[in-house]
Amino acid sequence: MLKSSPSLTAELLLQAYRVGLFPMAEKRDSEELYWLDPEMRGVLPLETFHLSRRLRRTVLSSPYVVTADQRFEAVIAACAASASGREESWINPEIERLFTQLHRQGHGHSIECLHDGELVGGLYGVAIGGAFFGESMFSRARDASKIALVHLVARLQLGGFTLLDTQFTTEHLAQFGALEIPRAVYRHRLGLAVASQAKWVAAPAADALAGAIAGLGRETEFPMLTNP
């Protein structure tokens, strides 16, 4: 774990992500950030994303209005807020400032789930080339964060992304197929992904989005990258 510079900029943050580093704060009120480069890295393979039949039906029934990049700052604030089982946060004001800059530059993206106009779930992350770095998610209503993740994966597949970095694995992510890979393998995949071309699809056509969601977890034409 390395301490970050107090003069960290959005541009330096992008450079760090390209080589496999990401920042975190120890606590919500911490003033310092630290660079992390774990020996085992969490990834969620897009080509083997697991989507249960129940959740697929739920997502396709559209219980929430799902948007992208409409409430980025509200999403990151909600991810930083304390919640049951997550009383402390690694997202401090500096993280919020930097990622809001990345959003304004077109690199930071969010998925929002709305119910009666209220934000009830979502996630945010960073896109560089064909890599998407998932940062955090939150949920205030049934399946809201899960639905946001499904919509993210569908958009990434539609846009030609090849890597979804989750940093670490959790039980929540494991149910979708998240796994850990060694640092060297991750860096190999990362190098290929950031050098490739992909497009963030904020507002896909309804039929294309529904088709992508319906096809998740089934055989696709997205081959898994092999180990170096």
CSV table of C-alpha atoms in Angstrom, one decimal:
chain,number,residue,atom,x,y,z
A,1,MET,CA,0.0,0.0,0.0
A,2,LEU,CA,1.5,3.3,-1.1
A,3,LYS,CA,0.4,6.8,0.0
A,4,SER,CA,-0.8,9.0,-2.8
A,5,SER,CA,0.4,12.5,-3.5
A,6,PRO,CA,-1.6,15.4,-2.1
A,7,SER,CA,-1.5,16.9,-5.6
A,8,LEU,CA,-3.3,14.0,-7.2
A,9,THR,CA,-5.2,15.0,-10.3
A,10,ALA,CA,-7.7,13.2,-12.5
A,11,GLU,CA,-5.0,12.8,-15.2
A,12,LEU,CA,-2.7,11.0,-12.8
A,13,LEU,CA,-5.6,8.9,-11.6
A,14,LEU,CA,-6.1,7.6,-15.2
A,15,GLN,CA,-2.4,6.8,-15.5
A,16,ALA,CA,-2.6,4.8,-12.3
A,17,TYR,CA,-5.6,2.8,-13.5
A,18,ARG,CA,-3.8,2.0,-16.7
A,19,VAL,CA,-1.0,0.2,-14.8
A,20,GLY,CA,-3.2,-1.5,-12.3
A,21,LEU,CA,-3.3,0.9,-9.3
A,22,PHE,CA,-6.4,2.3,-7.6
A,23,PRO,CA,-6.9,4.7,-4.7
A,24,MET,CA,-8.8,4.3,-1.4
A,25,ALA,CA,-9.1,6.2,1.9
A,26,GLU,CA,-8.9,4.5,5.2
A,27,LYS,CA,-12.1,6.2,6.4
A,28,ARG,CA,-14.8,8.6,5.2
A,29,ASP,CA,-13.2,11.5,7.0
A,30,SER,CA,-9.5,10.6,6.1
A,31,GLU,CA,-7.6,13.3,4.3
A,32,GLU,CA,-5.1,10.9,2.7
A,33,LEU,CA,-5.5,8.4,-0.1
A,34,TYR,CA,-3.5,5.2,-0.6
A,35,TRP,CA,-2.7,3.3,-3.8
A,36,LEU,CA,-3.6,-0.4,-3.8
A,37,ASP,CA,-2.2,-3.1,-6.0
A,38,PRO,CA,-3.4,-6.4,-4.6
A,39,GLU,CA,-1.7,-9.7,-5.3
A,40,MET,CA,-5.0,-11.2,-6.2
A,41,ARG,CA,-7.4,-9.0,-8.3
A,42,GLY,CA,-11.1,-9.3,-8.5
A,43,VAL,CA,-12.7,-9.4,-12.0
A,44,LEU,CA,-16.1,-10.2,-13.3
A,45,PRO,CA,-15.7,-12.0,-16.7
A,46,LEU,CA,-18.3,-10.5,-19.1
A,47,GLU,CA,-18.5,-13.6,-21.2
A,48,THR,CA,-19.4,-15.9,-18.3
A,49,PHE,CA,-21.6,-13.4,-16.3
A,50,HIS,CA,-24.1,-15.5,-14.3
A,51,LEU,CA,-27.6,-14.2,-14.3
A,52,SER,CA,-30.3,-16.3,-12.5
A,53,ARG,CA,-33.7,-16.8,-14.2
A,54,ARG,CA,-35.4,-15.0,-11.4
A,55,LEU,CA,-33.3,-12.0,-11.7
A,56,ARG,CA,-33.4,-12.0,-15.5
A,57,ARG,CA,-37.2,-11.9,-15.2
A,58,THR,CA,-37.1,-9.2,-12.6
A,59,VAL,CA,-34.8,-7.0,-14.7
A,60,LEU,CA,-36.8,-7.4,-17.9
A,61,SER,CA,-40.0,-6.5,-16.0
A,62,SER,CA,-38.5,-3.1,-15.3
A,63,PRO,CA,-39.4,-2.5,-11.7
A,64,TYR,CA,-37.2,0.7,-11.7
A,65,VAL,CA,-36.4,3.3,-14.2
A,66,VAL,CA,-32.7,2.7,-15.1
A,67,THR,CA,-30.6,5.5,-16.4
A,68,ALA,CA,-26.9,6.1,-17.0
A,69,ASP,CA,-24.7,9.2,-16.2
A,70,GLN,CA,-27.7,11.2,-15.1
A,71,ARG,CA,-27.0,11.4,-11.4
A,72,PHE,CA,-23.3,10.6,-11.0
A,73,GLU,CA,-22.6,12.8,-8.0
A,74,ALA,CA,-25.7,11.5,-6.2
A,75,VAL,CA,-24.6,7.9,-6.8
A,76,ILE,CA,-21.1,8.4,-5.5
A,77,ALA,CA,-22.5,10.3,-2.5
A,78,ALA,CA,-24.9,7.4,-1.8
A,79,CYS,CA,-22.1,4.9,-2.1
A,80,ALA,CA,-20.1,6.9,0.5
A,81,ALA,CA,-23.0,7.2,3.0
A,82,SER,CA,-23.1,4.8,5.9
A,83,ALA,CA,-25.6,2.0,5.7
A,84,SER,CA,-26.5,-1.1,7.7
A,85,GLY,CA,-23.6,-3.5,7.6
A,86,ARG,CA,-21.4,-0.7,6.1
A,87,GLU,CA,-21.0,1.9,8.8
A,88,GLU,CA,-17.6,3.1,7.4
A,89,SER,CA,-16.7,4.1,3.9
A,90,TRP,CA,-13.4,4.3,2.0
A,91,ILE,CA,-14.8,7.1,-0.2
A,92,ASN,CA,-13.7,10.4,1.2
A,93,PRO,CA,-14.3,13.9,-0.2
A,94,GLU,CA,-11.1,13.7,-2.3
A,95,ILE,CA,-12.3,10.5,-4.0
A,96,GLU,CA,-15.6,12.3,-4.7
A,97,ARG,CA,-13.8,15.3,-6.2
A,98,LEU,CA,-11.5,13.3,-8.4
A,99,PHE,CA,-14.2,10.9,-9.8
A,100,THR,CA,-16.5,13.8,-10.4
A,101,GLN,CA,-13.8,15.3,-12.6
A,102,LEU,CA,-13.4,12.0,-14.4
A,103,HIS,CA,-17.2,12.0,-15.0
A,104,ARG,CA,-17.0,15.5,-16.5
A,105,GLN,CA,-14.1,14.3,-18.7
A,106,GLY,CA,-16.2,11.4,-20.0
A,107,HIS,CA,-14.3,8.6,-18.1
A,108,GLY,CA,-16.5,8.4,-15.0
A,109,HIS,CA,-19.9,6.7,-15.4
A,110,SER,CA,-22.8,5.7,-13.3
A,111,ILE,CA,-25.9,3.5,-13.5
A,112,GLU,CA,-29.0,4.7,-11.6
A,113,CYS,CA,-32.1,2.9,-10.5
A,114,LEU,CA,-35.1,5.2,-9.8
A,115,HIS,CA,-38.4,4.6,-8.2
A,116,ASP,CA,-41.0,7.4,-8.4
A,117,GLY,CA,-38.1,9.7,-9.2
A,118,GLU,CA,-36.1,8.7,-6.1
A,119,LEU,CA,-32.6,7.2,-6.4
A,120,VAL,CA,-32.8,3.8,-4.8
A,121,GLY,CA,-29.8,2.0,-6.2
A,122,GLY,CA,-26.8,2.4,-8.5
A,123,LEU,CA,-23.1,2.0,-9.1
A,124,TYR,CA,-20.2,4.0,-10.6
A,125,GLY,CA,-16.9,3.4,-12.1
A,126,VAL,CA,-14.3,4.4,-14.7
A,127,ALA,CA,-13.9,3.5,-18.4
A,128,ILE,CA,-10.5,3.5,-20.2
A,129,GLY,CA,-10.4,1.9,-23.6
A,130,GLY,CA,-12.1,-1.5,-23.3
A,131,ALA,CA,-11.7,-1.7,-19.5
A,132,PHE,CA,-14.3,-0.7,-17.0
A,133,PHE,CA,-13.2,-0.3,-13.3
A,134,GLY,CA,-16.1,-0.8,-11.0
A,135,GLU,CA,-15.8,1.3,-7.9
A,136,SER,CA,-18.8,0.9,-5.6
A,137,MET,CA,-22.5,0.2,-5.6
A,138,PHE,CA,-25.5,0.8,-3.2
A,139,SER,CA,-29.0,-0.3,-2.8
A,140,ARG,CA,-32.0,1.1,-0.9
A,141,ALA,CA,-34.7,-1.1,-2.5
A,142,ARG,CA,-35.0,-4.8,-3.4
A,143,ASP,CA,-32.6,-5.9,-6.1
A,144,ALA,CA,-31.7,-2.3,-7.0
A,145,SER,CA,-27.9,-2.8,-7.0
A,146,LYS,CA,-28.2,-6.1,-8.8
A,147,ILE,CA,-30.3,-4.6,-11.5
A,148,ALA,CA,-27.8,-1.8,-11.9
A,149,LEU,CA,-25.0,-4.3,-12.3
A,150,VAL,CA,-27.0,-6.3,-14.9
A,151,HIS,CA,-27.6,-3.0,-16.8
A,152,LEU,CA,-23.9,-2.2,-16.6
A,153,VAL,CA,-22.8,-5.6,-18.0
A,154,ALA,CA,-25.3,-5.3,-20.8
A,155,ARG,CA,-24.0,-1.9,-21.8
A,156,LEU,CA,-20.4,-3.1,-21.6
A,157,GLN,CA,-21.1,-6.0,-23.9
A,158,LEU,CA,-22.9,-3.8,-26.3
A,159,GLY,CA,-20.0,-1.3,-26.3
A,160,GLY,CA,-17.3,-4.0,-26.9
A,161,PHE,CA,-15.6,-3.9,-23.5
A,162,THR,CA,-13.4,-6.8,-22.6
A,163,LEU,CA,-12.6,-6.3,-18.9
A,164,LEU,CA,-14.7,-5.5,-15.8
A,165,ASP,CA,-12.4,-5.0,-12.9
A,166,THR,CA,-14.1,-5.3,-9.4
A,167,GLN,CA,-10.9,-4.8,-7.4
A,168,PHE,CA,-11.9,-7.4,-4.9
A,169,THR,CA,-14.5,-10.2,-4.7
A,170,THR,CA,-17.4,-10.3,-2.4
A,171,GLU,CA,-20.3,-12.8,-1.8
A,172,HIS,CA,-22.5,-10.3,-3.6
A,173,LEU,CA,-20.3,-10.3,-6.7
A,174,ALA,CA,-19.5,-14.0,-6.6
A,175,GLN,CA,-23.1,-14.9,-7.3
A,176,PHE,CA,-22.6,-13.3,-10.7
A,177,GLY,CA,-19.3,-15.1,-11.5
A,178,ALA,CA,-16.7,-12.8,-10.0
A,179,LEU,CA,-13.4,-14.4,-9.3
A,180,GLU,CA,-9.8,-13.6,-8.3
A,181,ILE,CA,-6.8,-13.8,-10.7
A,182,PRO,CA,-3.1,-13.3,-9.9
A,183,ARG,CA,-1.7,-9.8,-10.4
A,184,ALA,CA,0.5,-10.8,-13.4
A,185,VAL,CA,-2.5,-12.3,-15.2
A,186,TYR,CA,-4.6,-9.2,-14.4
A,187,ARG,CA,-1.9,-6.8,-15.7
A,188,HIS,CA,-1.8,-8.8,-19.0
A,189,ARG,CA,-5.5,-8.6,-19.4
A,190,LEU,CA,-5.5,-4.9,-18.4
A,191,GLY,CA,-2.9,-4.0,-21.0
A,192,LEU,CA,-4.9,-5.6,-23.7
A,193,ALA,CA,-8.1,-4.0,-22.6
A,194,VAL,CA,-6.9,-0.4,-22.2
A,195,ALA,CA,-5.3,-0.6,-25.6
A,196,SER,CA,-8.5,-1.7,-27.3
A,197,GLN,CA,-11.4,0.4,-28.5
A,198,ALA,CA,-14.8,0.4,-26.8
A,199,LYS,CA,-17.8,2.7,-26.6
A,200,TRP,CA,-19.7,3.5,-23.4
A,201,VAL,CA,-23.4,3.1,-24.4
A,202,ALA,CA,-25.3,5.4,-22.0
A,203,ALA,CA,-28.7,5.1,-23.7
A,204,PRO,CA,-28.9,2.0,-25.9
A,205,ALA,CA,-32.0,1.3,-28.0
A,206,ALA,CA,-34.6,-0.5,-25.9
A,207,ASP,CA,-34.6,-3.6,-28.1
A,208,ALA,CA,-30.8,-3.8,-28.1
A,209,LEU,CA,-30.7,-3.5,-24.3
A,210,ALA,CA,-33.4,-6.0,-23.8
A,211,GLY,CA,-31.7,-8.4,-26.1
A,212,ALA,CA,-28.3,-8.0,-24.4
A,213,ILE,CA,-29.9,-8.6,-21.0
A,214,ALA,CA,-31.8,-11.6,-22.2
A,215,GLY,CA,-28.6,-13.1,-23.5
A,216,LEU,CA,-26.5,-12.6,-20.4
A,217,GLY,CA,-25.2,-15.8,-18.9
A,218,ARG,CA,-25.7,-17.7,-22.1
A,219,GLU,CA,-23.1,-18.6,-24.8
A,220,THR,CA,-21.8,-15.4,-26.4
A,221,GLU,CA,-19.2,-14.4,-28.9
A,222,PHE,CA,-17.0,-12.8,-26.2
A,223,PRO,CA,-14.1,-15.3,-25.7
A,224,MET,CA,-12.3,-15.3,-22.3
A,225,LEU,CA,-8.7,-14.0,-22.5
A,226,THR,CA,-6.2,-16.7,-21.8
A,227,ASN,CA,-3.5,-16.5,-19.2
A,228,PRO,CA,-0.1,-15.2,-20.4
